[in-house]
Short mmCIF file of C-alpha atoms and ligand atoms in Angstrom, two decimals:
data_model
loop_
_atom_site.label_atom_id
_atom_site.label_comp_id
_atom_site.label_asym_id
_atom_site.label_seq_id
_atom_site.Cartn_x
_atom_site.Cartn_y
_atom_site.Cartn_z
CA MET N 1 66.70 46.43 70.68
CA ALA N 2 64.49 44.81 73.27
CA ASN N 3 61.36 43.07 71.98
CA THR N 4 57.95 44.38 72.72
CA ALA N 5 54.63 42.57 72.86
CA GLU N 6 51.68 44.12 71.06
CA LEU N 7 48.20 43.82 72.47
CA THR N 8 45.06 44.97 70.69
CA VAL N 9 41.96 45.40 72.79
CA ASP N 10 38.76 47.33 72.09
CA GLY N 11 40.32 48.41 68.78
CA LYS N 12 43.33 50.06 70.44
CA SER N 13 46.94 48.83 70.35
CA TYR N 14 49.29 48.81 73.28
CA SER N 15 52.85 47.67 73.54
CA PHE N 16 54.54 46.07 76.52
CA PRO N 17 58.22 45.37 77.09
CA THR N 18 59.44 41.80 77.20
CA LEU N 19 62.31 40.55 79.31
CA GLU N 20 64.55 37.51 79.38
CA GLY N 21 66.21 35.80 82.34
CA THR N 22 69.81 34.58 82.43
CA GLU N 23 68.63 31.08 81.47
CA HIS N 24 66.53 32.52 78.60
CA GLU N 25 63.04 32.19 80.03
CA LYS N 26 60.94 34.97 78.56
CA ALA N 27 58.25 37.17 80.04
CA PHE N 28 55.91 40.02 79.15
CA ASP N 29 56.24 42.88 81.59
CA ILE N 30 52.64 43.86 82.25
CA SER N 31 53.30 46.05 85.30
CA ASN N 32 51.37 48.89 83.58
CA LEU N 33 48.67 46.77 81.99
CA ARG N 34 45.74 48.00 84.03
CA ASP N 35 46.86 51.63 83.99
CA GLN N 36 47.13 51.55 80.21
CA THR N 37 44.22 49.32 79.19
CA GLY N 38 41.85 49.10 82.15
CA TYR N 39 42.20 45.29 82.03
CA VAL N 40 43.80 42.88 84.49
CA THR N 41 44.90 39.31 83.74
CA LEU N 42 43.17 36.20 85.08
CA ASP N 43 45.53 33.31 85.84
CA ARG N 44 44.06 30.92 88.41
CA GLY N 45 46.79 29.05 90.28
CA TYR N 46 49.36 31.48 88.78
CA LYS N 47 50.22 28.92 86.09
CA ASN N 48 51.67 31.64 83.82
CA THR N 49 52.49 34.39 86.25
CA GLY N 50 56.01 35.38 87.25
CA ALA N 51 55.57 37.03 90.63
CA THR N 52 59.16 38.19 90.99
CA LYS N 53 62.66 38.27 89.54
CA SER N 54 64.87 35.92 91.55
CA ALA N 55 68.53 34.92 91.44
CA ILE N 56 68.27 31.93 93.79
CA THR N 57 67.00 28.81 92.03
CA PHE N 58 66.62 27.90 88.38
CA LEU N 59 64.45 25.06 87.22
CA ASP N 60 63.54 23.94 83.75
CA GLY N 61 60.52 21.66 83.91
CA GLU N 62 60.80 20.50 80.30
CA GLU N 63 64.45 19.46 80.61
CA GLY N 64 64.31 18.32 84.25
CA ILE N 65 67.00 20.79 85.39
CA LEU N 66 67.32 22.14 88.93
CA GLN N 67 70.13 24.47 90.03
CA TYR N 68 70.73 26.43 93.23
CA ARG N 69 72.64 29.66 92.54
CA GLY N 70 73.95 28.09 89.32
CA TYR N 71 75.09 24.77 90.84
CA ALA N 72 73.49 21.55 89.57
CA ILE N 73 71.41 19.73 92.18
CA GLU N 74 73.16 16.47 91.26
CA ASP N 75 76.56 17.99 92.16
CA LEU N 76 75.36 19.53 95.40
CA ALA N 77 73.63 16.34 96.53
CA ALA N 78 76.78 14.32 95.86
CA LYS N 79 79.43 16.71 97.18
CA ALA N 80 78.09 19.32 99.60
CA SER N 81 76.84 19.37 103.17
CA PHE N 82 73.35 20.66 103.95
CA LEU N 83 74.70 23.67 105.87
CA GLU N 84 76.99 24.58 102.95
CA VAL N 85 73.95 24.52 100.68
CA ALA N 86 72.01 26.61 103.20
CA TYR N 87 74.80 29.22 103.12
CA LEU N 88 74.88 29.11 99.31
CA LEU N 89 71.14 29.69 99.02
CA ILE N 90 70.99 32.43 101.65
CA TYR N 91 74.17 34.36 100.82
CA GLY N 92 74.56 33.64 97.09
CA ASP N 93 77.95 31.89 96.94
CA LEU N 94 79.54 28.78 98.36
CA PRO N 95 81.24 29.70 101.64
CA THR N 96 85.03 29.80 101.96
CA LYS N 97 86.41 27.59 104.72
CA ASP N 98 86.49 30.54 107.14
CA GLN N 99 82.99 31.68 106.25
CA PHE N 100 81.71 28.15 106.71
CA THR N 101 83.40 27.70 110.09
CA GLN N 102 81.89 30.93 111.32
CA PHE N 103 78.42 30.10 110.00
CA GLU N 104 78.45 26.54 111.28
CA THR N 105 79.76 27.60 114.71
CA SER N 106 76.98 30.17 115.03
CA VAL N 107 74.32 27.59 114.13
CA ARG N 108 75.81 25.17 116.68
CA ARG N 109 75.64 27.82 119.42
CA HIS N 110 71.98 28.66 118.93
CA THR N 111 70.35 25.23 119.07
CA LEU N 112 68.93 25.68 122.57
CA VAL N 113 65.30 26.83 122.66
CA ASN N 114 63.94 29.20 125.32
CA GLU N 115 62.49 27.10 128.17
CA ASP N 116 59.28 29.14 128.05
CA MET N 117 58.65 27.76 124.57
CA ARG N 118 58.34 24.38 126.29
CA LYS N 119 55.36 25.70 128.23
CA ILE N 120 53.64 26.59 124.96
CA PHE N 121 54.51 23.18 123.56
CA ASP N 122 53.14 21.44 126.67
CA GLY N 123 49.74 22.99 125.95
CA PHE N 124 49.32 21.01 122.73
CA PRO N 125 47.47 17.69 122.87
CA VAL N 126 49.76 14.65 122.52
CA SER N 127 47.85 13.72 119.37
CA ALA N 128 48.57 17.07 117.63
CA HIS N 129 50.05 16.76 114.15
CA PRO N 130 53.73 17.81 114.34
CA MET N 131 53.29 20.21 111.39
CA GLY N 132 50.64 22.21 113.24
CA VAL N 133 52.88 22.30 116.29
CA LEU N 134 55.92 23.32 114.25
CA SER N 135 54.12 26.14 112.49
CA SER N 136 52.71 27.45 115.80
CA LEU N 137 56.03 27.29 117.62
CA VAL N 138 57.92 29.05 114.82
CA SER N 139 55.30 31.79 114.92
CA ALA N 140 55.68 31.88 118.73
CA MET N 141 59.44 32.40 118.36
CA SER N 142 58.75 35.97 117.23
CA ALA N 143 57.47 36.71 120.74
CA PHE N 144 60.87 35.84 122.21
CA TYR N 145 62.88 38.38 120.22
CA PRO N 146 61.72 41.92 121.03
CA ASP N 147 64.21 43.43 118.55
CA LEU N 148 61.90 42.17 115.82
CA GLU N 149 59.71 45.22 115.46
CA SER N 150 57.88 45.18 112.19
CA GLY N 151 59.92 46.72 109.37
CA LYS N 152 63.11 46.92 111.48
CA GLU N 153 65.32 43.95 110.69
CA ASP N 154 68.74 44.96 112.01
CA ASN N 155 69.46 41.47 113.31
CA THR N 156 68.37 39.51 110.27
CA ASP N 157 71.51 37.37 110.18
CA LEU N 158 71.03 36.43 113.83
CA HIS N 159 67.38 35.50 113.26
CA ILE N 160 68.44 33.39 110.29
CA ILE N 161 70.92 31.52 112.48
CA ARG N 162 68.32 31.08 115.22
CA LEU N 163 65.81 29.60 112.81
CA LEU N 164 68.31 27.18 111.26
CA ALA N 165 69.58 26.16 114.69
CA LYS N 166 66.30 25.80 116.57
CA LEU N 167 63.95 24.26 113.99
CA PRO N 168 65.43 20.74 114.35
CA THR N 169 65.26 21.01 118.16
CA ILE N 170 61.59 21.97 118.13
CA ALA N 171 60.82 19.38 115.46
CA THR N 172 62.01 16.52 117.68
CA TRP N 173 59.78 17.49 120.61
CA SER N 174 56.55 16.26 118.99
CA TYR N 175 58.03 12.89 118.12
CA LYS N 176 59.45 12.32 121.57
CA ARG N 177 56.22 13.21 123.28
CA SER N 178 54.14 11.03 120.96
CA LEU N 179 56.13 8.09 122.39
CA GLY N 180 55.87 9.28 125.97
CA HIS N 181 59.65 9.76 126.00
CA PRO N 182 61.49 12.72 127.50
CA THR N 183 62.62 15.30 124.98
CA ASN N 184 66.36 15.71 124.48
CA TYR N 185 68.46 18.83 124.61
CA PRO N 186 70.80 19.48 121.69
CA LYS N 187 74.45 18.50 122.07
CA ASN N 188 76.49 21.18 120.44
CA GLN N 189 79.59 19.07 119.97
CA LEU N 190 77.61 17.23 117.28
CA ASP N 191 77.23 18.36 113.67
CA TYR N 192 73.84 19.56 112.39
CA ILE N 193 72.38 16.26 111.19
CA PRO N 194 73.87 14.04 113.94
CA ASN N 195 72.54 16.53 116.50
CA PHE N 196 69.04 16.20 115.05
CA LEU N 197 69.28 12.40 114.99
CA ASN N 198 70.51 12.33 118.56
CA MET N 199 67.58 14.47 119.73
CA MET N 200 65.18 12.20 117.81
CA PHE N 201 66.48 8.83 118.83
CA SER N 202 68.61 8.92 121.97
CA LEU N 203 67.18 7.99 125.35
CA PRO N 204 68.47 8.78 128.82
CA VAL N 205 68.63 5.05 129.53
CA GLU N 206 70.84 3.93 126.67
CA ASP N 207 73.34 5.29 124.17
CA TYR N 208 72.35 6.00 120.61
CA LYS N 209 74.96 5.27 117.97
CA ILE N 210 74.79 7.66 115.03
CA ASP N 211 75.04 5.69 111.79
CA PRO N 212 76.98 7.53 109.03
CA VAL N 213 74.72 5.88 106.41
CA VAL N 214 71.73 7.59 108.02
CA VAL N 215 73.56 10.92 108.24
CA GLU N 216 74.53 10.77 104.57
CA ALA N 217 71.02 9.80 103.46
CA LEU N 218 69.48 12.69 105.41
CA ASN N 219 72.09 15.09 104.07
CA VAL N 220 71.06 14.22 100.50
CA LEU N 221 67.34 14.45 101.26
CA LEU N 222 67.64 17.82 102.99
CA ILE N 223 69.72 19.24 100.12
CA LEU N 224 67.20 18.03 97.53
CA HIS N 225 64.40 19.77 99.41
CA ALA N 226 66.28 22.99 100.17
CA ASP N 227 64.66 25.25 97.57
CA HIS N 228 62.34 25.07 94.60
CA GLU N 229 61.79 28.65 93.47
CA GLN N 230 58.24 30.07 93.65
CA ASN N 231 56.29 27.01 94.86
CA CYS N 232 53.21 27.31 97.09
CA SER N 233 54.99 27.54 100.47
CA THR N 234 57.78 29.81 99.19
CA SER N 235 55.29 32.14 97.53
CA THR N 236 53.43 32.18 100.84
CA VAL N 237 56.62 33.16 102.70
CA ARG N 238 57.28 35.96 100.21
CA LEU N 239 53.68 37.16 100.21
CA VAL N 240 53.41 37.26 104.00
CA GLY N 241 56.86 38.88 104.23
CA SER N 242 55.88 41.48 101.64
CA SER N 243 53.64 43.13 104.26
CA GLN N 244 56.89 43.48 106.28
CA ALA N 245 55.79 40.74 108.66
CA ASN N 246 58.82 39.40 110.53
CA ILE N 247 60.81 36.37 109.38
CA TYR N 248 59.34 33.96 111.98
CA SER N 249 55.73 34.79 111.09
CA SER N 250 56.52 34.56 107.38
CA ILE N 251 58.19 31.17 107.72
CA SER N 252 55.47 29.88 110.01
CA ALA N 253 53.00 30.67 107.21
CA GLY N 254 55.23 28.77 104.78
CA ILE N 255 55.18 25.73 107.07
CA SER N 256 51.37 25.82 107.07
CA ALA N 257 51.31 25.98 103.27
CA LEU N 258 53.75 23.09 103.03
CA TRP N 259 51.53 20.90 105.21
CA GLY N 260 48.83 20.53 102.53
CA PRO N 261 48.62 17.13 100.80
CA LEU N 262 49.02 18.66 97.33
CA HIS N 263 52.37 20.13 98.42
CA GLY N 264 54.80 18.82 101.09
CA GLY N 265 52.09 16.83 102.87
CA ALA N 266 52.14 14.48 99.87
CA ASN N 267 55.11 12.57 101.35
CA GLN N 268 52.94 11.33 104.23
CA GLU N 269 50.05 10.60 101.83
CA VAL N 270 52.34 8.53 99.57
CA ILE N 271 53.32 6.08 102.30
CA GLU N 272 49.73 5.83 103.53
CA MET N 273 48.64 5.14 99.93
CA LEU N 274 51.35 2.50 99.41
CA GLU N 275 50.42 0.85 102.71
CA ALA N 276 46.75 0.81 101.66
CA ILE N 277 47.69 -0.82 98.32
CA LYS N 278 49.74 -3.42 100.19
CA ALA N 279 46.90 -4.15 102.61
CA ASP N 280 44.55 -4.47 99.62
CA GLY N 281 46.65 -7.27 98.06
CA GLY N 282 49.22 -5.15 96.18
CA ASP N 283 47.30 -4.78 92.90
CA VAL N 284 48.79 -1.52 91.59
CA SER N 285 46.71 -1.52 88.40
CA LYS N 286 43.52 -1.13 90.45
CA TYR N 287 44.91 2.12 91.92
CA VAL N 288 46.18 3.36 88.55
CA ASP N 289 42.62 2.88 87.24
CA MET N 290 41.18 4.72 90.23
CA ALA N 291 43.56 7.63 89.62
CA LYS N 292 42.59 7.72 85.93
CA ASN N 293 39.01 8.22 87.04
CA ALA N 294 39.97 10.92 89.53
CA LYS N 295 36.94 12.97 88.57
CA THR N 296 34.57 10.30 89.87
CA THR N 297 36.74 8.51 92.45
CA GLY N 298 38.38 11.67 93.85
CA PHE N 299 41.59 9.61 94.09
CA ARG N 300 44.97 10.90 92.89
CA LEU N 301 48.27 9.10 92.90
CA PHE N 302 50.14 10.97 95.58
CA GLY N 303 53.76 11.64 94.68
CA PHE N 304 52.82 11.92 91.01
CA GLY N 305 52.58 15.04 88.88
CA HIS N 306 54.12 18.43 89.24
CA ARG N 307 53.11 21.93 88.23
CA VAL N 308 56.45 22.62 86.58
CA TYR N 309 58.18 19.30 85.78
CA LYS N 310 56.70 17.84 82.62
CA ASN N 311 59.44 15.36 81.80
CA PHE N 312 60.94 14.12 85.04
CA ASP N 313 61.70 15.52 88.46
CA PRO N 314 65.50 15.41 88.85
CA ARG N 315 65.11 15.13 92.62
CA ALA N 316 62.95 12.01 92.26
CA LYS N 317 65.63 10.39 90.09
CA ILE N 318 68.28 10.89 92.79
CA ILE N 319 65.93 9.82 95.58
CA LYS N 320 64.83 6.64 93.80
CA LYS N 321 68.45 5.53 93.52
CA ALA N 322 69.16 6.61 97.10
CA ALA N 323 66.19 4.53 98.32
CA ASP N 324 67.74 1.37 96.86
CA ASP N 325 71.20 2.23 98.25
CA VAL N 326 70.04 3.19 101.73
CA LEU N 327 67.73 0.23 102.21
CA SER N 328 70.42 -2.22 101.12
CA LYS N 329 73.13 -0.56 103.26
CA LEU N 330 70.84 -0.62 106.30
CA GLY N 331 69.67 -4.13 105.50
CA VAL N 332 66.05 -3.01 105.45
CA ASN N 333 63.58 -4.93 103.33
CA ASP N 334 60.52 -2.75 102.88
CA PRO N 335 57.84 -4.41 100.70
CA VAL N 336 56.40 -0.97 100.06
CA LEU N 337 59.46 -0.12 97.91
CA GLU N 338 58.50 -2.86 95.45
CA ILE N 339 54.91 -1.63 95.42
CA ALA N 340 56.16 1.90 94.70
CA LYS N 341 58.30 0.67 91.80
CA GLY N 342 55.42 -1.38 90.40
CA LEU N 343 53.08 1.58 90.68
CA GLU N 344 55.58 3.86 88.97
CA GLU N 345 56.06 1.42 86.11
CA ALA N 346 52.33 0.87 85.64
CA ALA N 347 51.64 4.61 85.64
CA LEU N 348 54.53 5.52 83.34
CA ASN N 349 53.26 3.04 80.74
CA ASP N 350 49.70 4.22 80.91
CA GLU N 351 48.33 6.58 78.26
CA TYR N 352 46.53 8.74 80.87
CA PHE N 353 49.78 9.53 82.68
CA ILE N 354 51.82 9.81 79.45
CA GLN N 355 49.40 12.31 77.94
CA ARG N 356 49.29 14.46 81.04
CA LYS N 357 53.05 14.22 81.54
CA LEU N 358 52.68 12.90 85.09
CA TYR N 359 55.90 11.55 86.64
CA PRO N 360 56.98 10.68 90.18
CA ASN N 361 57.87 13.83 92.10
CA VAL N 362 60.25 14.42 95.02
CA ASP N 363 57.73 12.98 97.47
CA PHE N 364 57.25 9.60 95.81
CA TYR N 365 60.30 7.78 97.17
CA SER N 366 61.41 10.11 99.99
CA GLY N 367 59.04 8.56 102.56
CA ILE N 368 60.49 5.11 101.95
CA ILE N 369 63.92 6.43 102.92
CA TYR N 370 62.61 8.33 105.94
CA ARG N 371 60.91 5.15 107.10
CA ALA N 372 64.09 3.12 106.70
CA LEU N 373 65.87 5.73 108.84
CA GLY N 374 63.29 5.21 111.60
CA ILE N 375 61.39 8.46 111.06
CA PRO N 376 57.64 8.01 111.61
CA THR N 377 55.12 8.87 108.89
CA ASN N 378 53.62 11.93 110.56
CA MET N 379 57.13 13.47 110.77
CA PHE N 380 57.82 13.23 107.02
CA THR N 381 56.52 16.70 106.20
CA VAL N 382 58.46 18.08 109.17
CA MET N 383 61.61 16.65 107.55
CA PHE N 384 60.64 18.47 104.36
CA ALA N 385 60.27 21.70 106.37
CA ILE N 386 63.74 21.32 107.90
CA GLY N 387 65.11 20.85 104.39
CA ARG N 388 63.15 23.74 102.85
CA LEU N 389 64.01 26.23 105.61
CA PRO N 390 67.16 27.67 103.93
CA GLY N 391 65.17 28.21 100.72
CA TRP N 392 62.37 30.05 102.54
CA ILE N 393 64.95 32.18 104.34
CA ALA N 394 66.83 32.98 101.12
CA GLN N 395 63.60 33.92 99.33
CA TRP N 396 62.36 36.05 102.23
CA LYS N 397 65.72 37.85 102.38
CA GLU N 398 65.81 38.44 98.62
CA MET N 399 62.26 39.77 98.68
CA ARG N 400 63.22 42.26 101.41
CA GLU N 401 66.48 43.27 99.73
CA GLN N 402 64.71 43.84 96.41
CA LYS N 403 62.25 46.05 98.32
CA GLU N 404 59.33 44.31 96.70
CA PRO N 405 55.95 45.97 97.01
CA ILE N 406 53.27 44.33 99.11
CA GLY N 407 51.78 41.36 97.24
CA ARG N 408 48.17 42.02 96.40
CA PRO N 409 46.51 40.22 93.46
CA ARG N 410 43.41 41.53 91.70
CA GLN N 411 40.20 39.59 91.07
CA ILE N 412 37.32 39.44 88.63
CA TYR N 413 34.30 40.08 90.78
CA THR N 414 31.41 37.71 89.97
CA GLY N 415 29.03 38.44 92.86
CA ALA N 416 25.76 40.35 93.10
CA THR N 417 25.61 43.87 91.74
CA LEU N 418 24.34 46.71 93.94
CA ARG N 419 21.21 45.70 95.87
CA GLU N 420 18.90 47.68 98.09
CA PHE N 421 19.14 46.81 101.79
CA THR N 422 15.94 45.42 103.31
CA PRO N 423 15.60 45.78 107.10
CA LEU N 424 15.50 42.48 109.07
CA GLU N 425 11.81 42.89 110.03
CA SER N 426 10.83 43.05 106.38
CA ARG N 427 12.79 39.97 105.24
N1 ACO P 501 47.04 11.43 89.85
C1 ACO P 501 46.10 11.39 88.87
N2 ACO P 501 45.84 12.41 88.03
C2 ACO P 501 46.57 13.53 88.19
C3 ACO P 501 47.56 13.65 89.17
C4 ACO P 501 47.78 12.55 90.01
N3 ACO P 501 48.70 12.62 90.98
N4 ACO P 501 48.11 14.88 89.10
C5 ACO P 501 47.48 15.51 88.09
N5 ACO P 501 46.56 14.69 87.53
C6 ACO P 501 45.72 15.00 86.37
C7 ACO P 501 44.59 15.96 86.74
O1 ACO P 501 43.41 15.27 87.13
C8 ACO P 501 44.42 16.71 85.44
O2 ACO P 501 43.70 15.89 84.55
P1 ACO P 501 42.64 16.54 83.50
O3 ACO P 501 43.48 17.38 82.57
O4 ACO P 501 41.97 15.38 82.85
O5 ACO P 501 41.70 17.39 84.31
C9 ACO P 501 45.83 16.84 84.89
O6 ACO P 501 46.52 15.71 85.43
C10 ACO P 501 46.54 18.12 85.28
O7 ACO P 501 46.51 18.22 86.71
P2 ACO P 501 46.38 19.58 87.51
O8 ACO P 501 45.82 19.27 88.86
O9 ACO P 501 45.64 20.59 86.66
O10 ACO P 501 47.90 20.01 87.58
P3 ACO P 501 48.51 21.05 88.58
O11 ACO P 501 49.75 21.55 87.96
O12 ACO P 501 47.49 22.07 88.98
O13 ACO P 501 48.82 20.18 89.90
C11 ACO P 501 49.91 18.80 91.48
C12 ACO P 501 50.07 19.71 90.26
C13 ACO P 501 49.12 19.54 92.59
C14 ACO P 501 51.27 18.43 92.03
C15 ACO P 501 49.12 17.53 91.06
O14 ACO P 501 49.86 16.82 90.07
C16 ACO P 501 48.81 16.60 92.23
O15 ACO P 501 47.78 16.79 92.89
N6 ACO P 501 49.67 15.59 92.53
C17 ACO P 501 49.47 14.71 93.68
C18 ACO P 501 49.94 15.40 94.96
C19 ACO P 501 51.44 15.51 95.03
O16 ACO P 501 52.17 14.54 94.82
N7 ACO P 501 51.91 16.70 95.39
C20 ACO P 501 53.35 16.96 95.60
C21 ACO P 501 53.88 17.85 94.52
S1 ACO P 501 55.60 18.10 94.70
C22 ACO P 501 55.68 19.20 95.99
O17 ACO P 501 54.87 20.03 96.20
C23 ACO P 501 56.80 19.09 96.84
#
């Protein structure tokens, strides 16, 4: 028999069903709490709230486990391609060879972006942050597909392909323009990651040679970022989509959420922090002390801590090793890598960080790899967005297929009680 949870309030007892997921995480089902008791729950930051049932990604923060559709992240990062992982997340199973060929061919064919989108892009100042531009242009994409009437999603698979295909194209525009270089059109004979690299780095005046080391490193990074269950940006995508907003608007909102420095924007902050430590003489202990006094200094160690991981972040483990490999294969000597390692060691041996279970997260070492690949700092979070796109799509699709109700939290009102209105002349 299923367990129930008993709640006694105001001298009355109520019982609520409990439920258990396939990986044994347990929950109280309080869907009828307010109807039965007149109470709501208060859970700032949703630290204890399961907003949905989902079959996409499993993570165990205590054990440092991350799985997409039941496959270990370590296996996928070592053996799969990013587009295979995208298919897995979105459609639930690894593709057969035929399914993959069809999927990959469709993505290849949709990389070109409507020329009128360029006019919108041209209106942004050269100094615009590429995340703001990306979010705006993804939102603008909805204007180019009139079949997207709200609530009518007949062409969902096509929109999914369009998003996967066009996001890298749009992403490269900001970088090219920041250098005063012409933007590149996609070349559809190239695979997904080489095509992106070619748009980023090739110039009309000379050939760009795509380095397989760079392709492999990006493949791993994109896979590691591809989904992370109900994080801030994914919850945003699901919440916006729950009003039946179209997929472009929902994902554009997710990109905005990702931009924040406490979420995906941390990867840019990490490199800026490491650079500042270097410029300040490289004394990591000074910065560990500042972070310990966050309440007075307002300084946090970016790339450290995670809402869910309280042991280690399995993605950070893979990325740390990849950083060493990639830098040595490319012959890059980045002094910031040593500062990062020193900072990690100092923090991991410090009581403040031990007590609070603060470990390096996915963003701590990723920027060092991006930098070694030639990707500029203000594009780091854009790289995260390209990686996270399949996860957002999968979560948006699942939310729609599960016919989830519109997301609408409650509140505990703490404002003024009813007051009498005084006309302006009498105030
Ligand atoms: N440096 C110093 N202290 C920290 C840090 C940090 N990076 N992170 C958390 N703490 C401290 C807090 O001050 C708090 O201390 P207290 O109990 O004395 O008040 C305690 O650890 C718990 O921190 P919370 O902020 O309550 O934890 P929460 O789960 O809400 O936040 C978060 C998680 C936002 C990731 C936080 O650890 C953080 O700000 N980290 C730095 C930014 C970052 O790297 N973000 C990327 C996360 S991964 C991602 O989104 C892709």
